[in-house]
Short mmCIF file of C-alpha atoms in Angstrom, two decimals:
data_model
loop_
_atom_site.label_atom_id
_atom_site.label_comp_id
_atom_site.label_asym_id
_atom_site.label_seq_id
_atom_site.Cartn_x
_atom_site.Cartn_y
_atom_site.Cartn_z
CA UNK A 24 -23.14 5.36 -23.28
CA UNK A 25 -21.00 7.79 -21.26
CA UNK A 26 -23.44 9.07 -18.46
CA UNK A 27 -23.82 5.35 -17.79
CA UNK A 28 -19.94 5.08 -17.56
CA UNK A 29 -19.92 7.92 -15.93
CA UNK A 30 -22.39 6.85 -13.44
CA UNK A 31 -20.18 2.66 -12.80
CA UNK A 32 -17.33 5.04 -12.08
CA UNK A 33 -19.06 7.21 -9.94
CA UNK A 34 -20.63 4.52 -7.96
CA UNK A 35 -17.54 2.45 -8.08
CA UNK A 36 -19.40 -0.68 -9.44
CA UNK A 37 -20.46 -1.95 -13.36
CA UNK A 38 -22.97 -0.58 -15.43
CA UNK A 39 -26.54 -1.27 -15.75
CA UNK A 40 -25.17 -4.34 -18.23
CA UNK A 41 -23.00 -6.04 -15.96
CA UNK A 42 -19.82 -4.49 -17.53
CA UNK A 43 -16.35 -2.89 -15.38
CA UNK A 44 -14.47 -0.15 -16.33
CA UNK A 45 -10.50 -0.46 -17.04
CA UNK A 46 -9.12 2.67 -16.91
CA UNK A 47 -5.66 3.84 -18.82
CA UNK A 48 -3.43 1.34 -20.82
CA UNK A 49 -1.55 -0.89 -18.36
CA UNK A 50 -5.06 -2.52 -17.89
CA UNK A 51 -6.89 -2.71 -21.22
CA UNK A 52 -3.48 -4.24 -22.36
CA UNK A 53 -4.23 -6.63 -19.56
CA UNK A 54 -7.33 -7.42 -21.17
CA UNK A 55 -6.46 -7.82 -24.22
CA UNK A 56 -4.06 -10.42 -23.09
CA UNK A 57 -6.38 -12.27 -21.09
CA UNK A 58 -9.50 -12.69 -22.89
CA UNK A 59 -11.61 -11.39 -20.86
CA UNK A 60 -14.57 -10.18 -23.03
CA UNK A 61 -14.15 -6.77 -24.18
CA UNK A 62 -17.69 -5.31 -24.92
CA UNK A 63 -16.02 -1.04 -25.95
CA UNK A 64 -12.77 0.52 -26.41
CA UNK A 65 -12.84 3.71 -25.72
CA UNK A 66 -9.65 6.69 -26.67
CA UNK A 67 -9.17 9.73 -27.32
CA UNK A 68 -6.97 10.78 -30.09
CA UNK A 69 -3.53 11.05 -28.32
CA UNK A 70 -4.06 7.10 -27.86
CA UNK A 71 -4.39 6.64 -31.48
CA UNK A 72 -0.40 5.94 -31.17
CA UNK A 73 -0.56 4.40 -28.35
CA UNK A 74 -3.24 1.92 -29.69
CA UNK A 75 -1.27 1.21 -32.08
CA UNK A 76 1.85 0.56 -30.67
CA UNK A 77 1.01 -1.83 -28.28
CA UNK A 78 -2.53 -2.52 -28.33
CA UNK A 79 -3.38 -4.95 -31.21
CA UNK A 80 -7.30 -3.89 -31.38
CA UNK A 81 -9.88 -5.19 -33.33
CA UNK A 82 -10.41 -0.87 -35.22
CA UNK A 83 -13.93 -1.87 -35.11
CA UNK A 84 -14.15 -2.03 -31.52
CA UNK A 85 -12.48 1.56 -30.64
CA UNK A 86 -14.96 4.60 -30.24
CA UNK A 87 -12.82 7.85 -30.76
CA UNK A 88 -14.01 10.27 -28.02
CA UNK A 89 -12.09 13.53 -27.63
CA UNK A 90 -10.19 14.81 -24.43
CA UNK A 91 -13.08 16.62 -22.47
CA UNK A 92 -15.91 13.88 -22.82
CA UNK A 93 -12.77 11.29 -21.29
CA UNK A 94 -12.27 13.78 -18.84
CA UNK A 95 -15.59 13.58 -17.20
CA UNK A 96 -15.91 9.91 -17.46
CA UNK A 97 -12.62 9.27 -15.74
CA UNK A 98 -11.85 7.75 -12.37
CA UNK A 99 -8.25 9.95 -12.77
CA UNK A 100 -6.92 13.32 -12.09
CA UNK A 101 -5.49 13.04 -15.88
CA UNK A 102 -7.28 10.43 -17.45
CA UNK A 103 -5.01 7.62 -19.57
CA UNK A 104 -6.38 8.43 -22.96
CA UNK A 105 -8.23 4.28 -23.63
CA UNK A 106 -10.56 2.85 -20.88
CA UNK A 107 -12.49 -0.51 -22.11
CA UNK A 108 -15.91 -1.94 -20.47
CA UNK A 109 -15.27 -5.58 -19.43
CA UNK A 110 -17.19 -8.82 -19.13
CA UNK A 111 -15.82 -9.89 -15.90
CA UNK A 112 -17.06 -12.45 -14.17
CA UNK A 113 -17.25 -13.58 -10.38
CA UNK A 114 -16.43 -17.03 -10.11
CA UNK A 115 -19.31 -19.57 -7.66
CA UNK A 116 -17.47 -19.96 -4.30
CA UNK A 117 -16.03 -23.47 -5.27
CA UNK A 118 -13.78 -21.96 -7.30
CA UNK A 119 -12.18 -19.57 -5.39
CA UNK A 120 -11.61 -22.31 -2.38
CA UNK A 121 -10.50 -25.37 -5.25
CA UNK A 122 -7.34 -27.39 -5.25
CA UNK A 123 -5.58 -29.57 -2.64
CA UNK A 124 -3.75 -27.61 -1.34
CA UNK A 125 -6.26 -24.58 -1.64
CA UNK A 126 -4.63 -21.10 -0.39
CA UNK A 127 -7.67 -18.08 -0.22
CA UNK A 128 -7.65 -14.45 0.86
CA UNK A 129 -11.38 -13.02 1.61
CA UNK A 130 -12.06 -9.99 2.55
CA UNK A 131 -14.38 -9.33 4.95
CA UNK A 132 -15.12 -5.53 5.72
CA UNK A 133 -12.25 -3.79 3.11
CA UNK A 134 -13.70 -0.27 2.18
CA UNK A 135 -10.98 1.36 0.46
CA UNK A 136 -10.85 -0.45 -2.98
CA UNK A 137 -6.81 0.13 -3.52
CA UNK A 138 -5.99 -2.11 -0.53
CA UNK A 139 -8.41 -4.77 -2.21
CA UNK A 140 -6.59 -4.74 -5.71
CA UNK A 141 -3.68 -4.63 -3.70
CA UNK A 142 -4.62 -7.47 -2.40
CA UNK A 143 -6.21 -9.61 -4.98
CA UNK A 144 -2.86 -8.43 -6.71
CA UNK A 145 -0.69 -10.34 -3.49
CA UNK A 146 -3.13 -13.38 -4.06
CA UNK A 147 -1.96 -14.01 -8.28
CA UNK A 148 1.94 -13.65 -7.27
CA UNK A 149 1.62 -15.58 -3.81
CA UNK A 150 -0.07 -18.88 -6.15
CA UNK A 151 -3.59 -18.04 -3.69
CA UNK A 152 -6.38 -20.46 -5.35
CA UNK A 153 -9.17 -17.46 -5.57
CA UNK A 154 -10.17 -14.28 -3.97
CA UNK A 155 -13.66 -13.79 -1.82
CA UNK A 156 -15.48 -10.93 -1.18
CA UNK A 157 -17.58 -11.16 1.41
CA UNK A 158 -20.73 -9.21 1.58
CA UNK A 159 -20.04 -5.07 2.94
CA UNK A 160 -16.50 -5.45 1.10
CA UNK A 161 -15.61 -2.95 -0.92
CA UNK A 162 -16.92 -3.87 -4.64
CA UNK A 163 -14.17 -6.19 -6.61
CA UNK A 164 -15.86 -4.16 -10.23
CA UNK A 165 -15.31 -0.44 -8.88
CA UNK A 166 -13.48 0.79 -10.82
CA UNK A 167 -10.56 1.69 -8.45
CA UNK A 168 -10.15 -1.79 -7.02
CA UNK A 169 -9.49 -3.27 -10.66
CA UNK A 170 -6.57 -0.71 -11.29
CA UNK A 171 -4.82 -1.29 -7.69
CA UNK A 172 -4.95 -4.91 -8.51
CA UNK A 173 -3.08 -4.02 -11.72
CA UNK A 174 -5.49 -7.34 -13.67
CA UNK A 175 -4.55 -9.62 -11.29
CA UNK A 176 -8.85 -9.69 -10.75
CA UNK A 177 -8.61 -10.77 -14.91
CA UNK A 178 -6.35 -13.95 -14.31
CA UNK A 179 -7.57 -14.94 -10.84
CA UNK A 180 -11.49 -16.53 -9.73
CA UNK A 181 -12.62 -14.28 -7.05
CA UNK A 182 -15.80 -15.05 -5.09
CA UNK A 183 -18.59 -12.60 -3.65
CA UNK A 184 -20.95 -14.48 -0.72
CA UNK A 185 -22.20 -13.23 2.72
CA UNK A 186 -20.56 -14.75 5.77
CA UNK A 187 -22.84 -17.96 6.24
CA UNK A 188 -22.24 -19.51 2.92
CA UNK A 189 -18.28 -18.74 2.72
CA UNK A 190 -18.45 -20.27 5.93
CA UNK A 191 -20.37 -23.71 5.27
CA UNK A 192 -17.83 -23.71 2.10
CA UNK A 193 -14.56 -23.54 3.89
CA UNK A 194 -15.62 -25.88 6.50
CA UNK A 195 -17.08 -28.40 4.28
CA UNK A 196 -13.79 -28.39 1.96
CA UNK A 197 -12.00 -28.68 5.11
CA UNK A 198 -9.49 -25.17 4.86
CA UNK A 199 -8.14 -23.87 7.84
CA UNK A 200 -10.28 -20.51 8.40
CA UNK A 201 -6.76 -17.79 9.80
CA UNK A 202 -7.44 -14.49 11.22
CA UNK A 203 -4.63 -11.52 11.11
CA UNK A 204 -4.90 -10.92 15.55
CA UNK A 205 -2.19 -8.13 16.39
CA UNK A 206 -3.39 -9.70 20.35
CA UNK A 207 -3.38 -13.33 19.49
CA UNK A 208 -0.78 -15.75 21.33
CA UNK A 209 0.78 -17.77 17.82
CA UNK A 210 2.84 -15.91 15.13
CA UNK A 211 2.21 -17.02 12.04
CA UNK A 212 5.47 -18.73 11.34
CA UNK A 213 4.76 -21.19 14.51
CA UNK A 214 1.47 -22.25 12.33
CA UNK A 215 1.21 -24.52 9.54
CA UNK A 216 -0.85 -22.85 6.53
CA UNK A 217 0.99 -25.68 4.76
CA UNK A 218 -2.75 -27.50 4.46
CA UNK A 219 -5.47 -25.18 3.01
CA UNK A 220 -6.37 -22.46 3.72
CA UNK A 221 -8.07 -19.40 3.90
CA UNK A 222 -6.88 -16.32 5.43
CA UNK A 223 -9.70 -13.40 6.75
CA UNK A 224 -8.27 -9.68 6.16
CA UNK A 225 -10.79 -7.46 7.91
CA UNK A 226 -11.57 -3.67 7.74
CA UNK A 227 -8.88 -1.35 7.21
CA UNK A 228 -10.39 0.12 11.25
CA UNK A 229 -11.81 -2.37 12.72
CA UNK A 230 -10.55 -5.69 11.90
CA UNK A 231 -12.18 -8.64 10.95
CA UNK A 232 -16.17 -9.08 12.34
CA UNK A 233 -15.74 -10.47 16.06
CA UNK A 234 -18.60 -13.21 15.63
CA UNK A 235 -16.73 -14.39 12.31
CA UNK A 236 -13.35 -14.16 13.94
CA UNK A 237 -14.53 -16.63 16.40
CA UNK A 238 -14.75 -19.09 13.87
CA UNK A 239 -11.09 -18.09 12.69
CA UNK A 240 -7.94 -19.32 14.39
CA UNK A 241 -6.33 -16.09 15.31
CA UNK A 242 -2.40 -15.23 14.55
CA UNK A 243 -0.32 -12.95 14.87
CA UNK A 244 2.11 -11.33 11.85
CA UNK A 245 4.86 -10.42 14.90
CA UNK A 246 5.10 -7.35 14.91
CA UNK A 247 6.54 -4.34 17.14
CA UNK A 248 6.27 -0.37 17.97
CA UNK A 249 2.84 -0.01 15.61
CA UNK A 250 -0.59 -0.52 16.46
CA UNK A 251 -1.10 -2.46 13.20
CA UNK A 252 0.04 -3.31 9.62
CA UNK A 253 -2.07 -1.74 6.41
CA UNK A 254 -4.91 -4.43 5.76
CA UNK A 255 -3.57 -4.63 2.30
CA UNK A 256 0.30 -5.68 3.32
CA UNK A 257 -0.82 -8.21 6.40
CA UNK A 258 -2.76 -10.12 4.09
CA UNK A 259 0.71 -9.73 1.60
CA UNK A 260 2.58 -11.11 4.96
CA UNK A 261 -0.13 -13.98 5.20
CA UNK A 262 0.21 -15.51 1.63
CA UNK A 263 3.71 -14.69 1.96
CA UNK A 264 4.14 -17.38 5.19
CA UNK A 265 2.06 -19.61 3.58
CA UNK A 266 3.45 -19.52 0.05
CA UNK A 267 6.69 -19.83 1.77
CA UNK A 268 6.44 -22.84 3.98
CA UNK A 269 4.94 -24.61 0.67
CA UNK A 270 8.13 -23.74 -1.13
CA UNK B 5 3.17 31.12 8.89
CA UNK B 6 0.35 30.49 7.31
CA UNK B 7 2.12 31.25 3.59
CA UNK B 8 4.99 29.41 5.18
CA UNK B 9 3.08 26.41 5.46
CA UNK B 10 0.79 26.06 3.13
CA UNK B 11 4.12 26.54 1.07
CA UNK B 12 6.03 23.74 2.38
CA UNK B 13 3.00 21.17 2.02
CA UNK B 14 2.75 22.22 -1.25
CA UNK B 15 6.33 21.38 -2.37
CA UNK B 16 6.48 18.08 -0.34
CA UNK B 17 9.75 19.68 2.19
CA UNK B 18 10.01 21.55 5.73
CA UNK B 19 9.77 24.53 6.27
CA UNK B 20 12.49 27.36 5.92
CA UNK B 21 12.95 27.23 9.45
CA UNK B 22 13.23 23.13 9.47
CA UNK B 23 10.23 22.38 10.64
CA UNK B 24 7.75 19.29 9.46
CA UNK B 25 4.05 19.51 9.20
CA UNK B 26 2.27 17.20 10.88
CA UNK B 27 -1.56 17.11 9.72
CA UNK B 28 -4.42 15.78 11.50
CA UNK B 29 -5.23 14.13 15.77
CA UNK B 30 -3.80 10.94 15.82
CA UNK B 31 -0.84 11.96 14.13
CA UNK B 32 -0.28 15.21 16.25
CA UNK B 33 -0.99 12.80 19.38
CA UNK B 34 1.56 10.50 18.35
CA UNK B 35 3.98 13.68 18.10
CA UNK B 36 2.64 14.60 21.52
CA UNK B 37 3.58 11.10 22.43
CA UNK B 38 6.71 11.06 21.25
CA UNK B 39 8.29 13.51 22.43
CA UNK B 40 9.53 15.80 19.63
CA UNK B 41 9.36 19.84 19.86
CA UNK B 42 6.46 21.02 19.03
CA UNK B 43 7.11 24.58 17.77
CA UNK B 44 3.14 25.27 16.91
CA UNK B 45 0.11 23.41 16.92
CA UNK B 46 -2.95 24.95 14.73
CA UNK B 47 -6.11 24.08 15.20
CA UNK B 48 -9.83 24.99 14.04
CA UNK B 49 -13.22 25.08 16.34
CA UNK B 50 -14.23 22.29 15.27
CA UNK B 51 -10.69 20.41 16.52
CA UNK B 52 -11.28 22.23 20.32
CA UNK B 53 -13.70 19.13 21.70
CA UNK B 54 -10.85 16.80 20.37
CA UNK B 55 -8.09 18.53 21.40
CA UNK B 56 -9.53 18.70 24.99
CA UNK B 57 -10.85 15.06 24.86
CA UNK B 58 -7.74 13.25 23.48
CA UNK B 59 -4.65 15.45 23.13
CA UNK B 60 -2.81 16.83 25.90
CA UNK B 61 -1.61 20.12 24.94
CA UNK B 62 -0.13 23.35 26.53
CA UNK B 63 -2.58 26.02 25.45
CA UNK B 64 -0.31 28.90 24.72
CA UNK B 65 1.16 27.09 21.90
CA UNK B 66 -2.66 26.60 20.52
CA UNK B 67 -3.19 29.08 17.22
CA UNK B 68 -6.73 29.11 16.52
CA UNK B 69 -7.56 29.65 12.56
CA UNK B 70 -10.90 29.26 11.16
CA UNK B 71 -11.77 26.87 7.87
CA UNK B 72 -10.93 28.49 5.26
CA UNK B 73 -7.38 29.12 6.58
CA UNK B 74 -6.61 25.29 7.41
CA UNK B 75 -8.22 24.23 3.89
CA UNK B 76 -5.76 26.18 2.38
CA UNK B 77 -3.15 25.06 4.22
CA UNK B 78 -4.10 21.55 4.79
CA UNK B 79 -2.78 18.95 2.10
CA UNK B 80 -5.84 16.91 1.72
CA UNK B 81 -9.05 16.67 0.87
CA UNK B 82 -11.10 17.65 3.67
CA UNK B 83 -8.90 19.31 6.52
CA UNK B 84 -9.16 17.42 10.16
CA UNK B 85 -8.78 20.28 11.96
CA UNK B 86 -5.48 20.17 13.40
CA UNK B 87 -1.69 20.13 12.59
CA UNK B 88 1.54 21.15 14.22
CA UNK B 89 5.43 21.96 13.37
CA UNK B 90 7.50 19.31 14.20
CA UNK B 91 11.48 19.67 14.93
CA UNK B 92 12.30 16.11 12.91
CA UNK B 93 15.71 15.58 13.18
CA UNK B 94 17.66 13.10 11.00
CA UNK B 95 20.41 10.85 12.20
CA UNK B 96 24.02 10.81 11.48
CA UNK B 97 24.04 7.17 9.04
CA UNK B 98 25.40 5.49 11.90
CA UNK B 99 22.32 5.87 13.81
CA UNK B 100 20.54 4.09 11.11
CA UNK B 101 23.11 1.63 10.43
CA UNK B 102 23.52 0.33 14.30
CA UNK B 103 23.60 -2.23 16.48
CA UNK B 104 25.04 -5.78 16.34
CA UNK B 105 22.17 -6.85 14.78
CA UNK B 106 21.62 -4.07 12.78
CA UNK B 107 18.52 -3.91 10.34
CA UNK B 108 18.09 -1.22 8.15
CA UNK B 109 16.37 -0.34 5.11
CA UNK B 110 17.41 1.99 2.14
CA UNK B 111 14.45 3.82 0.04
CA UNK B 112 16.86 4.37 -3.34
CA UNK B 113 14.58 6.46 -5.47
CA UNK B 114 11.55 5.76 -3.72
CA UNK B 115 9.08 8.13 -5.10
CA UNK B 116 5.83 8.10 -3.77
CA UNK B 117 6.05 10.30 -0.09
CA UNK B 118 2.91 7.06 0.43
CA UNK B 119 5.92 3.89 -0.33
CA UNK B 120 7.86 6.19 1.92
CA UNK B 121 6.02 6.43 4.94
CA UNK B 122 4.23 3.15 4.39
CA UNK B 123 8.34 1.55 4.15
CA UNK B 124 9.17 3.90 7.12
CA UNK B 125 5.88 1.92 9.01
CA UNK B 126 7.29 -1.31 7.70
CA UNK B 127 10.83 -0.62 9.19
CA UNK B 128 9.71 0.11 12.69
CA UNK B 129 6.63 -2.92 12.78
CA UNK B 130 9.72 -5.55 12.16
CA UNK B 131 12.50 -3.89 14.59
CA UNK B 132 14.42 -2.16 12.08
CA UNK B 133 17.92 -0.29 13.49
CA UNK B 134 16.89 2.70 11.17
CA UNK B 135 15.51 3.90 7.72
CA UNK B 136 18.00 5.63 5.11
CA UNK B 137 17.14 8.23 2.90
CA UNK B 138 19.54 8.10 -0.41
CA UNK B 139 19.62 11.51 -2.30
CA UNK B 140 16.63 11.39 -5.17
CA UNK B 141 13.81 9.07 -3.20
CA UNK B 142 11.08 11.74 -1.89
CA UNK B 143 11.35 13.46 1.10
CA UNK B 144 11.55 12.56 4.90
CA UNK B 145 9.66 15.44 5.56
CA UNK B 146 7.43 15.81 3.02
CA UNK B 147 3.92 15.77 5.04
CA UNK B 148 2.59 12.90 2.67
CA UNK B 149 5.29 11.23 4.05
CA UNK B 150 5.14 12.16 7.71
CA UNK B 151 1.29 10.86 7.11
CA UNK B 152 1.75 7.25 5.66
CA UNK B 153 3.99 6.79 8.28
CA UNK B 154 1.98 7.42 11.25
CA UNK B 155 3.63 8.96 13.32
CA UNK B 156 7.16 5.79 12.57
CA UNK B 157 9.06 8.33 11.16
CA UNK B 158 9.15 10.77 14.83
CA UNK B 159 10.52 7.44 16.42
CA UNK B 160 13.19 5.34 14.51
CA UNK B 161 16.34 7.36 13.76
CA UNK B 162 16.57 7.84 9.47
CA UNK B 163 19.53 9.05 7.59
CA UNK B 164 19.47 11.05 4.06
CA UNK B 165 22.76 10.16 2.52
CA UNK B 166 24.30 9.86 -0.85
CA UNK B 167 24.94 6.61 -2.47
CA UNK B 168 28.81 6.69 -1.90
CA UNK B 169 28.45 7.12 2.31
CA UNK B 170 25.94 4.64 2.51
CA UNK B 171 28.50 2.17 0.18
CA UNK B 172 31.13 3.60 2.16
CA UNK B 173 29.08 3.29 5.78
CA UNK B 174 27.62 0.40 5.04
CA UNK B 175 30.98 -1.68 4.18
CA UNK B 176 32.62 -0.81 7.29
CA UNK B 177 29.85 -1.95 9.63
CA UNK B 178 29.95 -5.29 7.46
CA UNK B 179 25.77 -4.91 7.13
CA UNK B 180 24.98 -7.32 4.02
CA UNK B 181 23.36 -4.83 1.40
CA UNK B 182 20.52 -7.13 -0.45
CA UNK B 183 18.04 -6.03 -3.76
CA UNK B 184 14.79 -7.39 -4.49
CA UNK B 185 15.28 -8.32 -7.51
CA UNK B 186 12.31 -10.54 -9.85
CA UNK B 187 15.38 -12.36 -11.32
CA UNK B 188 17.27 -12.96 -9.27
CA UNK B 189 18.58 -17.00 -8.86
CA UNK B 190 18.05 -16.73 -4.69
CA UNK B 191 14.52 -16.74 -2.61
CA UNK B 192 15.29 -14.77 -0.10
CA UNK B 193 13.95 -17.38 2.88
CA UNK B 194 17.12 -19.10 1.42
CA UNK B 195 20.02 -17.04 2.34
CA UNK B 196 20.39 -15.26 5.55
CA UNK B 197 19.34 -12.12 6.68
CA UNK B 198 19.68 -13.01 10.92
CA UNK B 199 23.45 -11.23 10.87
CA UNK B 200 23.94 -7.38 10.20
CA UNK B 201 22.16 -6.64 7.20
CA UNK B 202 20.44 -3.29 4.73
CA UNK B 203 17.55 -3.93 2.51
CA UNK B 204 17.67 -1.45 -0.64
CA UNK B 205 14.38 -0.67 -1.89
CA UNK B 206 14.60 0.76 -5.47
CA UNK B 207 12.31 3.50 -7.52
CA UNK B 208 8.52 1.83 -8.11
CA UNK B 209 8.94 1.73 -11.33
CA UNK B 210 12.76 1.38 -12.30
CA UNK B 211 13.63 -0.10 -9.58
CA UNK B 212 17.31 -0.07 -8.12
CA UNK B 213 20.11 1.64 -10.21
CA UNK B 214 22.05 -0.58 -12.66
CA UNK B 215 25.18 0.49 -10.36
CA UNK B 216 24.01 0.45 -7.46
CA UNK B 217 22.85 -3.18 -7.63
CA UNK B 218 26.38 -4.23 -8.66
CA UNK B 219 27.13 -3.71 -4.96
CA UNK B 220 24.35 -5.53 -4.04
CA UNK B 221 22.90 -9.20 -3.33
CA UNK B 222 20.01 -9.91 -5.49
CA UNK B 223 17.31 -12.09 -3.69
CA UNK B 224 14.19 -12.79 -5.51
CA UNK B 225 10.57 -13.05 -3.79
CA UNK B 226 9.07 -15.94 -4.94
CA UNK B 227 6.30 -14.41 -7.07
CA UNK B 228 4.37 -15.83 -10.02
CA UNK B 229 2.21 -14.31 -13.00
CA UNK B 230 2.26 -10.28 -11.76
CA UNK B 231 5.71 -8.15 -13.02
CA UNK B 232 6.31 -7.27 -9.52
CA UNK B 233 5.22 -6.13 -6.06
CA UNK B 234 4.54 -2.47 -5.10
CA UNK B 235 7.68 -1.68 -3.13
CA UNK B 236 5.92 -0.60 0.00
CA UNK B 237 4.74 -4.23 0.03
CA UNK B 238 8.43 -6.32 -1.58
CA UNK B 239 9.96 -3.85 1.28
CA UNK B 240 7.46 -5.35 4.20
CA UNK B 241 8.08 -8.79 3.35
CA UNK B 242 11.62 -8.35 3.14
CA UNK B 243 11.40 -7.28 6.22
CA UNK B 244 9.27 -9.72 7.67
CA UNK B 245 11.66 -12.33 6.39
CA UNK B 246 14.17 -11.06 8.31
CA UNK B 247 12.64 -10.67 11.50
CA UNK B 248 11.38 -14.30 11.20
CA UNK B 249 14.94 -15.08 10.69
CA UNK B 250 16.28 -14.08 14.07
CA UNK B 251 13.37 -15.03 16.01
#
């Protein structure tokens, strides 16, 4: 099991059984709260107090391992003494686009799991219906994505699809597709984001691929001086603006 | 010189001569553009092409060192082949609070240099007058702060002061002091951020210290489901909202 987990952590993916690695007490606590299926919990002796204090875990499911073994598995420099294997399934695309006032964020080539997780966290915070990981983006099951989402990935529906399926779904459901573009003529507060909307967030360096951008309405976050904003910040501001317009 | 730089990088501070370490070709390019005084440039042979191509550097100021030496200095895992020593002075507090429609961000206990740099980058992007690093926050001259600011620290005025001086300055100049607080009654889009405004951004874990918050108007970024937003995202959204109200 340790080998399997280590490989998943190193590859930034799920285990061959489809389980996601959630590391650290905060994330394990969120998993217990959220009701996702927990396949196993691995903990070191120093996590005993923590488990006793804050986490209500059926004893049987905790497997005790020693520090050196945990260090071999852990994705972080100082392991946090506990990790869990979670069964977090993706939603169908319809689940991430649902609702009469749908608000969806689509990651289109985001590579950094920290950015991806932060975007999912903002999506939940601003009441988005769901998140779409378009093919070519970092995995939602990358342990670093999960950790950066601070548990939001356990609660908000997310789908994994290719571009063509995504565009068909968005079109069929009548969502406006907008794409942040520093050179766009219209500012994000000059267009309506109150109707069903999908927000496209492109790769950290290259932005949204040109042939995808053609299908979207370009909108500009009003900035000056800097070349661009960080992808997670751009997503957070677009989501905030959509929420503001709807309130 | 190498020892001095390494120590500054490790301590997250300036050199004893007051020079900031700017690492990587992008930041060195920004430094050359910005007109700050460059004391020295250190580069490895593989950076030669890069220096020839994109950087107009007077030959004399480049000191060539080998890869292993650069690795000893560098703050990042894979050194980027070039760094510069820069003379980046702070502004007086008045410089960061200036203007009839002043917009200032004050870091009040921010510890992560990545967050601090991202906040400075947003401050520039949304046209802030300046940034204040309150005592107890990470150093603006931490090489990681500088890198995360993507060069914005070279262009926007920043001041370093204690709380009492800051509060006196803000009060004397008639700025509204607002502080993001998830429990505040009023949303950020329900109060006016159009007049001279200073935004207080607290520590990543503990937020704004209680006795400082008492002097500020609490405002809420309208979120749900999550406990809080990342400090850099909260700052970015507040700055965006202020800019939106002013446009």
